[in-house]
PDB file of C-alpha atoms in Angstrom:
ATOM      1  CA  UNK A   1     -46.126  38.903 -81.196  1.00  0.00           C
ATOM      2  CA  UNK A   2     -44.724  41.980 -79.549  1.00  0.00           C
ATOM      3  CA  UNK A   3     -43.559  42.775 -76.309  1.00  0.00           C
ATOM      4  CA  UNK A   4     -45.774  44.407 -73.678  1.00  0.00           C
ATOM      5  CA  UNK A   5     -45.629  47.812 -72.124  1.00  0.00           C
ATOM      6  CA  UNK A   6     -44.111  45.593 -68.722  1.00  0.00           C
ATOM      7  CA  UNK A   7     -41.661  44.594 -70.860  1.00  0.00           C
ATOM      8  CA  UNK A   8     -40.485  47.217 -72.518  1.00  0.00           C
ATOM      9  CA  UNK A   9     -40.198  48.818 -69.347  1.00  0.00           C
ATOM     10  CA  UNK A  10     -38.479  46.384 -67.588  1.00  0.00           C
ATOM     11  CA  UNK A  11     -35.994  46.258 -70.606  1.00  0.00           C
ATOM     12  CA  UNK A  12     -35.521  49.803 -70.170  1.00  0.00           C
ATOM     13  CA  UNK A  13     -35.227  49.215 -66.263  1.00  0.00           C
ATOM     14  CA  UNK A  14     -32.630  46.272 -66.431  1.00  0.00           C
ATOM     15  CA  UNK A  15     -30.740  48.439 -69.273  1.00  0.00           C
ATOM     16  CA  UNK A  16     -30.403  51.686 -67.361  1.00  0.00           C
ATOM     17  CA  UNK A  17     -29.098  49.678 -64.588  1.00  0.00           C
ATOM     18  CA  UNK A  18     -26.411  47.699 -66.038  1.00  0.00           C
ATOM     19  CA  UNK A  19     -25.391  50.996 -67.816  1.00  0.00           C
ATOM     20  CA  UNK A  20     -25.048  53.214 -64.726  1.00  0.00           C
ATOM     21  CA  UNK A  21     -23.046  49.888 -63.273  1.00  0.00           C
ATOM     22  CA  UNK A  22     -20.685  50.222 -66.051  1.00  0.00           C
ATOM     23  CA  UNK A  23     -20.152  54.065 -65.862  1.00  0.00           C
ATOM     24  CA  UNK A  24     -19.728  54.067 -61.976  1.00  0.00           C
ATOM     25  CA  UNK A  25     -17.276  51.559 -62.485  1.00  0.00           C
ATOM     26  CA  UNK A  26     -15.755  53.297 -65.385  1.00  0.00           C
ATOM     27  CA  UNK A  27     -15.815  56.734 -63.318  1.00  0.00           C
ATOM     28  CA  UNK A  28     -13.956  54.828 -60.479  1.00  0.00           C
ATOM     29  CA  UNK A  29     -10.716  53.406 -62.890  1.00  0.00           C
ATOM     30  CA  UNK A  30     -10.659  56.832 -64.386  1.00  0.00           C
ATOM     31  CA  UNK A  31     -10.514  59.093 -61.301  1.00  0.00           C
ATOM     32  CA  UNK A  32      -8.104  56.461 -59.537  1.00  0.00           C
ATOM     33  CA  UNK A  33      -4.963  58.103 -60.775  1.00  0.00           C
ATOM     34  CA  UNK A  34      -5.723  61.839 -60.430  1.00  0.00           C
ATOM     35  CA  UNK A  35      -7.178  61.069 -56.965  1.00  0.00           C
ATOM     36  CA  UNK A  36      -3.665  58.842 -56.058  1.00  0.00           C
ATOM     37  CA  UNK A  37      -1.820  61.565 -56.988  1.00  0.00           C
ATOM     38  CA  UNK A  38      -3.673  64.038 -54.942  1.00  0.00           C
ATOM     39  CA  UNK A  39      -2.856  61.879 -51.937  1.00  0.00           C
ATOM     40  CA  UNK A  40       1.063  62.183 -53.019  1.00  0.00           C
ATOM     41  CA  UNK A  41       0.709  65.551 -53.343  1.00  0.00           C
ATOM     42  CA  UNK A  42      -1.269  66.185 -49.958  1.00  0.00           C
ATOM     43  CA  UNK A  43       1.617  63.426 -48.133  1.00  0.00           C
ATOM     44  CA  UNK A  44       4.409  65.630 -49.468  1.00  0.00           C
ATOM     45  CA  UNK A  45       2.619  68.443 -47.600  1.00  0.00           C
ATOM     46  CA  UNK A  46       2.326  66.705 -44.883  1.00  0.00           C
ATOM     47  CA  UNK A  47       5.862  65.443 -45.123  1.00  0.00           C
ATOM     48  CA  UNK A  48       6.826  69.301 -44.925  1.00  0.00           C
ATOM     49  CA  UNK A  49       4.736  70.264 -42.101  1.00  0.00           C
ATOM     50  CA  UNK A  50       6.479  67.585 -39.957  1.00  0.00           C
ATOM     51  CA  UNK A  51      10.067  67.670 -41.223  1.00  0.00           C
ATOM     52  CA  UNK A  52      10.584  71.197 -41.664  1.00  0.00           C
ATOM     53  CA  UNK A  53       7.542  73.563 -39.490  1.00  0.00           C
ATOM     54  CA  UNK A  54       7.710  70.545 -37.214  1.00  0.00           C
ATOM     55  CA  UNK A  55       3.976  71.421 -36.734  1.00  0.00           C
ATOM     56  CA  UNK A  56       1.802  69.637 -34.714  1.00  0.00           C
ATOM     57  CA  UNK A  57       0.465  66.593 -36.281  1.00  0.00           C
ATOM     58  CA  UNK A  58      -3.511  67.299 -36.029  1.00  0.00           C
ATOM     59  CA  UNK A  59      -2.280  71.269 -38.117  1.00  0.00           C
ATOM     60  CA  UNK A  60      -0.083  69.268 -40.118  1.00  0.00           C
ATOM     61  CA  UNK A  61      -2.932  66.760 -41.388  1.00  0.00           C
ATOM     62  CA  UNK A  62      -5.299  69.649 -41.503  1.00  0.00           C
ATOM     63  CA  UNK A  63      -3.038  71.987 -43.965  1.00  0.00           C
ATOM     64  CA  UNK A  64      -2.361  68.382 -46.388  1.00  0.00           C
ATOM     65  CA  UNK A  65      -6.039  67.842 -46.421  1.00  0.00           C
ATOM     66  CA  UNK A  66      -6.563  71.970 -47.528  1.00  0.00           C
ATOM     67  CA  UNK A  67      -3.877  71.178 -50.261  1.00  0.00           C
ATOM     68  CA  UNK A  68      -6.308  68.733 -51.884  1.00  0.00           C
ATOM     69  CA  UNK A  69      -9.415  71.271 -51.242  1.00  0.00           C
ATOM     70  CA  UNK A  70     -12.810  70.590 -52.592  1.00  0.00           C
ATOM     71  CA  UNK A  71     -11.672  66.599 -52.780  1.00  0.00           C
ATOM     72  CA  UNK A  72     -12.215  63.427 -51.271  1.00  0.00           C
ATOM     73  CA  UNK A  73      -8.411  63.216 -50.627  1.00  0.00           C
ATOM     74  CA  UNK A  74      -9.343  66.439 -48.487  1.00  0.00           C
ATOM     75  CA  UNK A  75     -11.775  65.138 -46.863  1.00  0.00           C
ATOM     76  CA  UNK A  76      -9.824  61.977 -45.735  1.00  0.00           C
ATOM     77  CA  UNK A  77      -7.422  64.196 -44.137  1.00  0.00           C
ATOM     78  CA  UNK A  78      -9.774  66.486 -42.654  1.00  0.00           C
ATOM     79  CA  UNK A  79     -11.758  63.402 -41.106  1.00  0.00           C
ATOM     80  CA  UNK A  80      -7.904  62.203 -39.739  1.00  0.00           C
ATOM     81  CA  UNK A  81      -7.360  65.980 -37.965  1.00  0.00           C
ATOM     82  CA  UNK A  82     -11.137  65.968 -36.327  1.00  0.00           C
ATOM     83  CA  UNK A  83     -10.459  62.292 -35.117  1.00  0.00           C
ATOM     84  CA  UNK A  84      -7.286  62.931 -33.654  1.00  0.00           C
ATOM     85  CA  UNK A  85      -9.140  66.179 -31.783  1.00  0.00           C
ATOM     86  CA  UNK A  86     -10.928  64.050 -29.882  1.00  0.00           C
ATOM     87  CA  UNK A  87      -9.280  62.897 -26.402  1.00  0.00           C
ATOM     88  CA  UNK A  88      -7.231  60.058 -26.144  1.00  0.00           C
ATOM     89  CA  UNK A  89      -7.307  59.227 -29.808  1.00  0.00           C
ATOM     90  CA  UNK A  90      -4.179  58.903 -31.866  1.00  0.00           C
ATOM     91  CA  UNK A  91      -3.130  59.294 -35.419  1.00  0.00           C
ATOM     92  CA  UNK A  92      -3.524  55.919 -35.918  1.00  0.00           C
ATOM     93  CA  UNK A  93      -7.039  55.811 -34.682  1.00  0.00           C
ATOM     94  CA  UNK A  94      -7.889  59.002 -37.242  1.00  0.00           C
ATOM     95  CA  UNK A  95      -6.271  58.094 -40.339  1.00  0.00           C
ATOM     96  CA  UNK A  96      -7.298  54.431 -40.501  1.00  0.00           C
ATOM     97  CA  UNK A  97     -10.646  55.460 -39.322  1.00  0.00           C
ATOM     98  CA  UNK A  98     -10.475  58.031 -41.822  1.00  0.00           C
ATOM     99  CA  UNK A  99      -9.110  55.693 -45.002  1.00  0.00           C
ATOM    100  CA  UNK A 100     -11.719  53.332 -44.160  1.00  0.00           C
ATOM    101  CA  UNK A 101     -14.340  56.169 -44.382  1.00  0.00           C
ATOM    102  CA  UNK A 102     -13.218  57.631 -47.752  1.00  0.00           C
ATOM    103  CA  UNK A 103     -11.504  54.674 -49.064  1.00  0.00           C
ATOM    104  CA  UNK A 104     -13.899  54.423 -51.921  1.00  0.00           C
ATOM    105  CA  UNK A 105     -14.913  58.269 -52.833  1.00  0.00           C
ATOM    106  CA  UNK A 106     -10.674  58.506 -53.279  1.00  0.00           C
ATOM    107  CA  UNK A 107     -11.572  55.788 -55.911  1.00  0.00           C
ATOM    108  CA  UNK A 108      -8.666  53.809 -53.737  1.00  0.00           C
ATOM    109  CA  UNK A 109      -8.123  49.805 -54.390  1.00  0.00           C
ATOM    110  CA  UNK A 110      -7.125  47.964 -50.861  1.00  0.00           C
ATOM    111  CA  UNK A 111      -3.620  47.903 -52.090  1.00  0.00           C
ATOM    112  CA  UNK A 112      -3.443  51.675 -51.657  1.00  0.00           C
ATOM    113  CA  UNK A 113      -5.443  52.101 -48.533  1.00  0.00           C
ATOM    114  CA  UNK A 114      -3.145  49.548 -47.157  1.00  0.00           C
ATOM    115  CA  UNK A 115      -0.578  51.667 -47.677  1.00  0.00           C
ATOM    116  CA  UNK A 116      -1.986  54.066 -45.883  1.00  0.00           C
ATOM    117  CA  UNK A 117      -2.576  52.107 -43.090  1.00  0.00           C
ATOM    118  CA  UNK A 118       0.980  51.219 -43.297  1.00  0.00           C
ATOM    119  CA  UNK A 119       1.737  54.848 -42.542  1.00  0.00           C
ATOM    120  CA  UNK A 120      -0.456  55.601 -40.061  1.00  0.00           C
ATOM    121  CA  UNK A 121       1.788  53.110 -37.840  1.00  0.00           C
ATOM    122  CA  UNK A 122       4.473  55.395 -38.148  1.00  0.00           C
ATOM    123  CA  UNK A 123       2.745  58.822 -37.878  1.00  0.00           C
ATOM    124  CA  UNK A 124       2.578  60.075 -34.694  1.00  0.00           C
ATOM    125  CA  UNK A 125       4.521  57.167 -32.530  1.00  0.00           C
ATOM    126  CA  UNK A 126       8.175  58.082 -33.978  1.00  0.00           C
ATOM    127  CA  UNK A 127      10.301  60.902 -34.248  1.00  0.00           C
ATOM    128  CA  UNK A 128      10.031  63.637 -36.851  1.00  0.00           C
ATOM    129  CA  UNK A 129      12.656  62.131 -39.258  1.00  0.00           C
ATOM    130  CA  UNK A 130      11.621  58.627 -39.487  1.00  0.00           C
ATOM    131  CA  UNK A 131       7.336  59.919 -39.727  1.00  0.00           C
ATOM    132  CA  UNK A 132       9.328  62.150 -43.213  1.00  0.00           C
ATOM    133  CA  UNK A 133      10.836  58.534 -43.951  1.00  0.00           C
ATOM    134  CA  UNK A 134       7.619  57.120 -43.534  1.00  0.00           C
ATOM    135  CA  UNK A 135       6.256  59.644 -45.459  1.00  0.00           C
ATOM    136  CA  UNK A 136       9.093  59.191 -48.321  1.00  0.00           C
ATOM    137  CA  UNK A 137       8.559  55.733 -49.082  1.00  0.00           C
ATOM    138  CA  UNK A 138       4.368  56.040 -49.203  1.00  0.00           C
ATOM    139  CA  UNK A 139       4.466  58.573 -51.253  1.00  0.00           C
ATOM    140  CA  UNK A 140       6.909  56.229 -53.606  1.00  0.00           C
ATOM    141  CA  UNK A 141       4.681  53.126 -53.312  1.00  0.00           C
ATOM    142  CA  UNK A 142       1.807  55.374 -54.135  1.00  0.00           C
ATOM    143  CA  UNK A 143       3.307  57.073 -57.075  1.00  0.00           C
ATOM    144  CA  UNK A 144       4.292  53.443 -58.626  1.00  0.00           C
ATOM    145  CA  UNK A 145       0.591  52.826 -57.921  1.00  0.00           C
ATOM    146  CA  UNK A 146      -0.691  55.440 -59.929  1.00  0.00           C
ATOM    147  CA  UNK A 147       1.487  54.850 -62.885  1.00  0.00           C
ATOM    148  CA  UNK A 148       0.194  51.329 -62.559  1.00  0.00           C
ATOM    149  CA  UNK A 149      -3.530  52.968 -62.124  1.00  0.00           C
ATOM    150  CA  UNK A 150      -2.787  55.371 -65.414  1.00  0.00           C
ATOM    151  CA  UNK A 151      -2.136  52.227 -67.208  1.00  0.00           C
ATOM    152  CA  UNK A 152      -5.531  49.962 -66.396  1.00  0.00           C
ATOM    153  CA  UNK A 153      -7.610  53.574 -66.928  1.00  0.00           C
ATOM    154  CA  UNK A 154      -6.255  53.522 -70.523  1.00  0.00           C
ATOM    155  CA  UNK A 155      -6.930  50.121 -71.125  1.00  0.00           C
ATOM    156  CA  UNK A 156     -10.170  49.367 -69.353  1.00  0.00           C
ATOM    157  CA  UNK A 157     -12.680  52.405 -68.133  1.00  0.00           C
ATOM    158  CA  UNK A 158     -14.033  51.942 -72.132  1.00  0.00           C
ATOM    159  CA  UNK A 159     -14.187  48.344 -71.865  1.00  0.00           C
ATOM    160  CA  UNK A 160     -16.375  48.668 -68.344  1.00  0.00           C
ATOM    161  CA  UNK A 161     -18.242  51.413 -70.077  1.00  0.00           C
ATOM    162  CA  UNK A 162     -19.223  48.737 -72.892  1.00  0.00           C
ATOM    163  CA  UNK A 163     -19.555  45.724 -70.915  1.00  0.00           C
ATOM    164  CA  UNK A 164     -22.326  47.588 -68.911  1.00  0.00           C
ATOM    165  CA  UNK A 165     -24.717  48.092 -71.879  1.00  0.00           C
ATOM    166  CA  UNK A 166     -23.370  45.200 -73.385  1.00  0.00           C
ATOM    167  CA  UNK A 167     -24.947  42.538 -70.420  1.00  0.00           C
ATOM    168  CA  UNK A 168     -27.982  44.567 -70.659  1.00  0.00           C
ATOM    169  CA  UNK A 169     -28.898  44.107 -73.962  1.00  0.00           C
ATOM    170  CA  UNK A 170     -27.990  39.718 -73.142  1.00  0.00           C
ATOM    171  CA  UNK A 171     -30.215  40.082 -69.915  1.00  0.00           C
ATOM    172  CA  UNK A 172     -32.618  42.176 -71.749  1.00  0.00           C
ATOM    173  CA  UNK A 173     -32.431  39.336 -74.577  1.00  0.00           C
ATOM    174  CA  UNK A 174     -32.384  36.241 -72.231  1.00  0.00           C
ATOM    175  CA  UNK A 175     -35.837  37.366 -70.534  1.00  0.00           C
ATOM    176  CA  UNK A 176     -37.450  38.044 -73.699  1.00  0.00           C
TER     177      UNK A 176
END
């Protein structure tokens, strides 16, 4: 008794799909830590724009999200600049808005989009030197995050990678 053209197909259906679910989550653990340290890198820019050019803080959010070009950390801060255009809308309003938006294409875990919610209290509402000590400490929680992201990558984009094909073939076996 073989299996039927329905079957095989369906197989090949249910297979594809846990495989793709494996690689997108695999994709997501591995860009985690380039994408987190994107975000350090476009904070420190932003940290410069309002410590030292003391630029206004819709330029200043506009220049960190061009240091990140051509990424979703750029677009997160681009979102953040076009939100805080708009009248009577403040930073905090943008870049939550905007976190929320891109929280997921910056591969970010709640942990680090908390932190920059955290931040967005601060940007904004304070003076210059305590939005660059604002700025300081994020960028040090999110470095210790991606050192802690680096770590799971290594250990476990293969084993989500495998695990995806892996419960295919069981499903495929347990409706066979």
């Amino acid at each position: 008794m073989g299996i039927s053209y329905e079957q095989w197909v369906g197989s090949a259906a249910v297979l594809a799909a846990t495989t793709l679910i494996g690689q997108a989550l695999a994709n997501r653990i591995r860009d985690r830590p380039s994408n987190l340290r994107r975000l350090c890198s476009s904070l420190r820019v932003l940290q410069t724009e309002i410590g030292f050019r003391r630029a206004p803080l819709r330029d200043a959010l506009m220049r960190a999200g061009a240091a990140a070009r051509g990424t979703p950390v750029a677009k997160l801060f681009e979102d953040a600049a076009e939100k805080l255009a708009k009248p009577g809308s403040t930073a905090v309003d943008g870049l939550v808005a905007a976190v929320y938006k891109h929280r997921l294409a910056c591969s970010m875990e709640l942990e680090d989009a908390q932190v920059m919610i955290d931040l967005a209290q601060s940007l904004g509402a304070t003076g210059a030197s305590d939005q660059v000590a604002s700025l300081q400490a994020s960028i040090a929680m999110l470095e210790a995050r991606e050192r802690e992201a680096l770590i799971a990558r290594d250990r476990f984009a293969r084993v989500y990678r495998t695990l995806g094909i892996l419960a295919g073939v069981v499903v495929v076996i347990l409706l066979i």
